[in-house]
Amino acid sequence: MLILLNEINISAAQFRKLVTLYSIGSTIIVVPAAITADAHQDAWIAALFGVALGIGLVLLFTSLGKMFPTLTLMEMNEKIFGKLFGKIVSAVFVLSNLFISSQVLYYVGNFLTTQILPYTPLTAIHIAFMGVVIVGVRLGIEVIARSAEILFPWFVGLFGLLIVSMIPQIKIEHLQPVFEIHPKAFIRAVLTFLSISSLTYTILLMIFPSHTPDTKKATQSFYIGNVAGGLVMVTLILLGILVLGPYYSQITMFPSYELGRRIDVGNFLQGIEVIIAIIWFLTLFFKVSLYFHASIAGLCHIFNVNETRFLTLPMGLIVTTFSIIVYPTIIYQKTWLAETWIPYSFFVGAFYPFILLIIGWIRFRPAKIKKIIKST
């Protein structure tokens, strides 16, 4: 059975859960230690600012979607920039998504080899995880959306269990003093949060609003999913500071996983840090899957191909290969995040859709006004 791109339909509820899980994704791995290193005990406040600013970014994406409600991002490129230049922009976007997919896949392997499976080859982990992603994307984005609907309650339950288990170890004094951090470091922490969460929403324009029939409800789901995912991250960062302390939260590679190690309720509930690992795997699966789907759907559009399944395996092999070489060392990864990723994400996640919105409004808004005048 062929899976045609123009036959995909996702409900508003499914889209809301996808946005929530996607926004957490790699954010749950990278952000806690990164912004705590900048903002220390005020990291959770920086994350709150990031969530608030993310609402403005969602407004940008929904405005662009409402302007072209039946088009995907690739089709918007050609509509706004023209066919030739639009295809060039789309090709760059596809390559960018492939590269970021390999980065997120690297986080999966890096976590497992350093925390759980130290003697397992990194390549084997990448192949296993990417194999699941390939199967998911091969079945179609509708199946992935339904999976999000099924797995979301499990995510909520595990996250709730983590919060409840951490309450006995909370130390309020770890939050003091408040607002001691330098404004420059605080701003950098906010930008780091935004760059990994809301500024990556551009690929959701491959789904919204062209494959979400009820645009009004899908728009509301976009906002709710963004805020829900952001508040999950704020909670994790706050828990890390309250339980581990700001210093340990910034020097440990995976502070949210360390929280799971600290669970000890009545000398009975112990050693269940695997719940954190399950939360990570759930969110990372949807993050990689949406990037991977956007890459394949974008490539199919560029070459005017409606069937996507035949590309999943070769593209999956490319992503897996890139994931092994994308970050040669941990130092390289941290340098990339601090010096390159933030400006890159602002270009792709804010400047690019803003240019699309402005040029689209200039080119097509006057025509709509003329139609209204003629009709009256």
C-alpha positions as MATLAB code, in Angstrom:
seq = 'MLILLNEINISAAQFRKLVTLYSIGSTIIVVPAAITADAHQDAWIAALFGVALGIGLVLLFTSLGKMFPTLTLMEMNEKIFGKLFGKIVSAVFVLSNLFISSQVLYYVGNFLTTQILPYTPLTAIHIAFMGVVIVGVRLGIEVIARSAEILFPWFVGLFGLLIVSMIPQIKIEHLQPVFEIHPKAFIRAVLTFLSISSLTYTILLMIFPSHTPDTKKATQSFYIGNVAGGLVMVTLILLGILVLGPYYSQITMFPSYELGRRIDVGNFLQGIEVIIAIIWFLTLFFKVSLYFHASIAGLCHIFNVNETRFLTLPMGLIVTTFSIIVYPTIIYQKTWLAETWIPYSFFVGAFYPFILLIIGWIRFRPAKIKKIIKST';
ca = [
       0.000    0.000    0.000;
       1.417    3.358   -1.054;
       1.651    6.167    1.497;
       0.974    9.371   -0.423;
       2.110   12.651    1.089;
      -1.094   14.425    0.147;
      -3.270   11.875    1.975;
      -1.759   12.379    5.452;
      -4.154   13.656    8.129;
      -3.306   14.184   11.812;
      -5.822   15.196   14.463;
      -5.274   18.237   16.670;
      -4.880   16.039   19.768;
      -2.223   13.927   18.070;
      -0.418   17.046   16.888;
      -0.447   18.473   20.423;
       1.228   15.364   21.792;
       3.748   15.331   18.956;
       4.711   18.950   19.657;
       5.095   18.229   23.372;
       7.270   15.151   22.935;
       9.249   16.759   20.109;
       9.982   19.915   22.118;
      11.394   17.800   24.963;
      13.404   15.467   22.706;
      17.126   16.249   22.789;
      16.366   19.226   25.046;
      16.104   16.839   27.980;
      19.709   15.726   27.391;
      21.525   18.893   26.361;
      19.764   21.782   28.081;
      19.835   21.092   31.868;
      23.622   21.003   32.229;
      24.201   23.666   29.555;
      21.972   26.390   30.990;
      22.844   25.562   34.598;
      26.486   26.161   33.691;
      25.497   29.676   32.588;
      22.692   30.641   34.981;
      23.545   28.396   37.984;
      20.665   28.359   40.503;
      18.667   30.729   38.260;
      18.633   28.252   35.362;
      14.970   27.400   35.936;
      14.069   31.091   35.633;
      16.010   31.276   32.354;
      14.053   28.257   31.152;
      10.764   30.011   32.056;
      11.830   33.005   29.986;
      12.636   30.603   27.161;
       9.141   29.104   27.337;
       7.578   32.582   27.214;
       9.677   33.612   24.207;
       8.836   30.307   22.564;
       5.183   31.381   22.469;
       6.234   34.265   20.211;
       8.014   31.836   17.900;
       4.917   29.653   17.728;
       2.962   32.772   16.715;
       5.432   33.228   13.849;
       4.996   29.645   12.643;
       1.208   29.641   12.969;
       0.966   32.956   11.116;
       2.979   31.493    8.264;
       0.830   28.377    8.308;
      -2.402   30.371    8.198;
      -1.116   32.314    5.206;
      -0.623   29.075    3.262;
      -2.945   26.573    4.980;
      -2.704   23.839    2.341;
       1.055   23.950    1.727;
       3.983   22.227    3.399;
       7.190   24.154    4.038;
       8.728   22.852    0.798;
       5.730   24.060   -1.179;
       5.889   27.424    0.603;
       9.501   27.796   -0.528;
       8.536   27.420   -4.174;
       5.426   29.549   -3.809;
       7.301   32.427   -2.180;
      10.822   32.231   -3.644;
       9.960   30.835   -7.065;
      10.436   27.304   -8.337;
      14.211   27.264   -8.885;
      15.362   29.179   -5.824;
      12.645   27.516   -3.757;
      14.022   24.075   -4.630;
      17.526   25.220   -3.694;
      16.291   26.416   -0.292;
      14.407   23.151    0.158;
      17.527   21.122   -0.682;
      19.540   23.022    1.937;
      16.748   22.425    4.429;
      16.776   18.678    3.718;
      20.553   18.474    4.192;
      20.226   20.446    7.422;
      17.609   18.029    8.754;
      19.767   15.033    7.911;
      22.660   16.594    9.788;
      20.543   17.392   12.863;
      19.019   13.885   12.802;
      22.537   12.483   13.063;
      23.272   14.820   15.986;
      20.223   13.674   17.941;
      21.058   10.039   17.160;
      24.540   10.675   18.532;
      23.021   11.789   21.853;
      21.240    8.432   22.125;
      24.443    6.460   21.606;
      26.549    8.740   23.784;
      24.138    8.392   26.693;
      23.843    4.610   26.456;
      27.571    3.978   26.076;
      28.511    6.217   29.001;
      25.722    5.315   31.440;
      24.141    1.934   30.714;
      25.979   -0.080   28.016;
      29.661    0.923   28.242;
      30.920   -2.166   26.395;
      28.468   -1.971   23.513;
      29.811   -0.457   20.258;
      28.391    2.977   19.506;
      27.582    1.920   15.945;
      25.427   -0.981   17.128;
      23.317    1.328   19.291;
      22.875    3.813   16.467;
      21.835    1.080   14.031;
      19.317   -0.382   16.491;
      17.707    2.972   17.332;
      17.708    4.182   13.735;
      16.134    0.900   12.668;
      13.105    1.687   14.821;
      12.938    5.211   13.366;
      13.126    3.853    9.814;
      10.236    1.468   10.484;
       8.183    4.294   11.993;
       8.782    6.725    9.129;
       8.236    3.954    6.608;
       4.787    3.319    8.070;
       4.026    7.033    7.806;
       3.702   10.146    9.925;
       0.102    9.203   10.768;
       1.349    6.054   12.487;
       3.966    8.081   14.364;
       1.232   10.489   15.479;
      -0.901    7.608   16.733;
       2.127    6.214   18.542;
       2.532    9.558   20.284;
      -1.101    9.379   21.361;
      -0.606    5.884   22.790;
       2.757    6.497   24.482;
       2.013    9.947   25.856;
       0.176    8.674   28.987;
       3.170    6.462   29.765;
       5.441    9.475   29.489;
       3.192   11.478   31.828;
       3.044    8.616   34.325;
       6.808    8.077   34.412;
       7.459   11.799   34.685;
       4.958   12.061   37.534;
       6.651    9.155   39.305;
       9.995   10.947   39.031;
       8.612   14.153   40.538;
       6.906   12.391   43.436;
      10.023   10.307   44.164;
      12.225   13.413   44.285;
      10.120   15.387   46.772;
      11.833   13.987   49.931;
      15.262   15.070   48.656;
      14.394   18.644   47.740;
      16.477   21.363   49.407;
      15.044   24.841   48.926;
      18.319   26.497   49.944;
      19.838   25.354   46.632;
      17.800   28.080   44.905;
      19.472   30.870   46.855;
      20.525   33.537   46.129;
      18.012   34.403   43.416;
      19.030   36.598   40.444;
      22.678   36.673   41.417;
      23.803   35.776   37.892;
      25.199   38.362   35.460;
      22.624   39.484   32.835;
      24.888   38.407   29.951;
      25.151   34.848   31.271;
      21.405   34.793   31.943;
      20.629   35.851   28.362;
      22.990   33.195   27.034;
      21.136   30.583   29.092;
      17.780   31.727   27.683;
      19.140   31.591   24.129;
      20.517   28.099   24.708;
      17.103   26.905   25.875;
      15.350   28.510   22.908;
      17.854   27.169   20.383;
      17.213   23.540   21.296;
      13.482   23.727   21.988;
      11.314   26.294   20.165;
      13.743   27.331   17.437;
      13.624   23.822   16.000;
       9.897   24.018   15.253;
      10.510   24.881   11.596;
      10.237   21.234   10.571;
       6.742   21.066   12.057;
       5.663   23.172    9.076;
       6.026   19.943    7.103;
       2.962   18.773    9.054;
       1.193   21.946   10.186;
      -1.232   23.054    8.833;
      -1.256   21.091    5.567;
      -1.807   17.711    7.264;
      -3.893   18.945   10.211;
      -7.407   19.455    8.750;
      -8.761   21.470   11.684;
      -6.351   24.407   11.491;
      -7.902   26.330   14.376;
      -7.635   23.443   16.823;
      -4.186   22.512   15.490;
      -3.030   26.093   16.146;
      -4.214   25.819   19.739;
      -2.457   22.449   19.995;
       0.772   24.058   18.776;
       0.672   26.599   21.613;
      -0.349   24.044   24.244;
       2.274   21.536   23.141;
       4.984   24.185   23.226;
       4.062   25.346   26.732;
       3.606   21.788   28.047;
       6.974   20.656   26.740;
       8.636   23.790   28.066;
       7.149   23.357   31.532;
       8.380   19.751   31.629;
      11.886   21.043   30.982;
      11.517   23.814   33.581;
      10.433   21.192   36.112;
      13.400   18.931   35.326;
      15.872   21.800   35.559;
      14.304   22.986   38.820;
      14.396   19.463   40.259;
      18.032   19.131   39.256;
      18.935   22.297   41.145;
      16.797   21.478   44.180;
      18.080   17.916   44.528;
      21.590   17.910   43.078;
      22.488   21.541   43.661;
      23.538   24.037   40.960;
      27.211   23.016   40.988;
      26.647   19.287   40.511;
      23.909   19.960   37.936;
      26.359   21.820   35.739;
      29.349   19.478   36.000;
      27.481   16.194   35.455;
      26.857   15.270   31.842;
      23.258   14.060   32.329;
      21.745   15.726   35.424;
      18.213   14.502   34.670;
      19.463   10.901   34.586;
      21.351   11.510   37.829;
      18.007   12.424   39.391;
      16.831    8.903   38.672;
      19.901    7.519   40.437;
      18.993    9.506   43.543;
      15.498    8.014   43.878;
      15.236    6.399   47.301;
      11.801    6.152   48.870;
      11.762    4.330   52.218;
      14.747    2.160   51.270;
      12.318    0.349   49.003;
      11.997    2.308   45.752;
      15.609    2.463   44.551;
      17.702    2.060   41.425;
      14.921    2.907   39.008;
      16.858    5.462   36.985;
      15.738    3.450   33.984;
      12.497    5.479   34.090;
      14.537    8.502   33.023;
      16.078    6.472   30.226;
      12.596    5.435   29.042;
      11.453    9.086   29.068;
      14.483   10.010   26.997;
      14.001    7.224   24.473;
      10.335    8.095   23.969;
      10.999   11.772   23.315;
      14.151   11.189   21.268;
      12.323    8.714   19.036;
       9.768   11.349   18.065;
      12.447   14.011   17.645;
      14.525   11.901   15.244;
      11.416   10.578   13.469;
      10.066   14.057   12.699;
      13.442   15.265   11.449;
      13.813   12.127    9.357;
      10.287   12.414    7.967;
      10.891   16.066    7.058;
      14.095   15.109    5.225;
      12.452   12.355    3.192;
       9.257   14.302    2.476;
      11.354   17.306    1.440;
      13.533   15.236   -0.886;
      10.475   13.625   -2.456;
       8.966   17.038   -3.087;
      12.134   18.342   -4.714;
      12.117   15.456   -7.202;
       8.312   15.313   -7.527;
       7.961   11.859   -5.984;
       4.805   10.938   -4.051;
       5.977    7.599   -2.580;
       8.391    7.996    0.345;
       9.057    4.480    1.621;
      11.810    3.512   -0.808;
      14.015    6.323    0.546;
      13.813    5.374    4.226;
      16.565    2.733    4.217;
      19.237    4.589    2.179;
      18.562    7.851    4.031;
      18.662    5.962    7.325;
      22.099    4.589    6.437;
      23.296    8.115    5.682;
      22.030    9.433    9.031;
      23.600    6.505   10.892;
      26.942    7.100    9.190;
      26.867   10.818    9.948;
      25.961   10.135   13.596;
      29.277    8.344   14.131;
      31.401   11.209   12.820;
      29.279   14.285   13.583;
      30.888   14.859   17.007;
      34.496   13.578   17.130;
      34.840   14.474   20.829;
      32.771   15.796   23.737;
      34.788   19.029   23.621;
      33.855   19.454   19.962;
      30.191   18.906   20.842;
      30.225   21.542   23.590;
      32.094   24.014   21.371;
      29.583   23.472   18.574;
      26.674   24.042   20.948;
      28.177   27.198   22.449;
      29.579   28.877   19.329;
      27.764   27.563   16.245;
      24.429   26.026   17.149;
      22.788   29.121   18.666;
      23.298   31.454   15.653;
      22.500   28.588   13.272;
      19.237   27.781   15.064;
      18.219   31.453   15.058;
      18.808   31.627   11.325;
      16.793   28.465   10.573;
      14.188   28.779   13.334;
      13.486   32.532   13.362;
      15.044   34.455   10.463;
      14.113   31.940    7.750;
      10.371   31.641    8.625;
      10.228   35.410    9.246;
      11.554   36.059    5.732;
       9.025   33.594    4.345;
       6.230   35.399    6.195;
       7.275   38.898    5.095;
       7.897   38.027    1.440;
       4.720   35.948    1.344;
       2.698   38.832    2.741;
       4.239   41.318    0.279;
       3.663   39.054   -2.712;
       0.198   37.676   -1.988;
      -1.579   40.012    0.428;
      -2.254   42.786   -2.119;
      -3.818   40.207   -4.460;
      -6.207   39.126   -1.707;
      -7.161   42.727   -1.004;
      -7.923   43.296   -4.673;
     -10.151   40.202   -4.734;
     -12.071   41.501   -1.692;
     -12.556   44.928   -3.322;
     -13.804   43.335   -6.560;
     -16.195   41.050   -4.720;
     -17.782   44.014   -2.918;
];
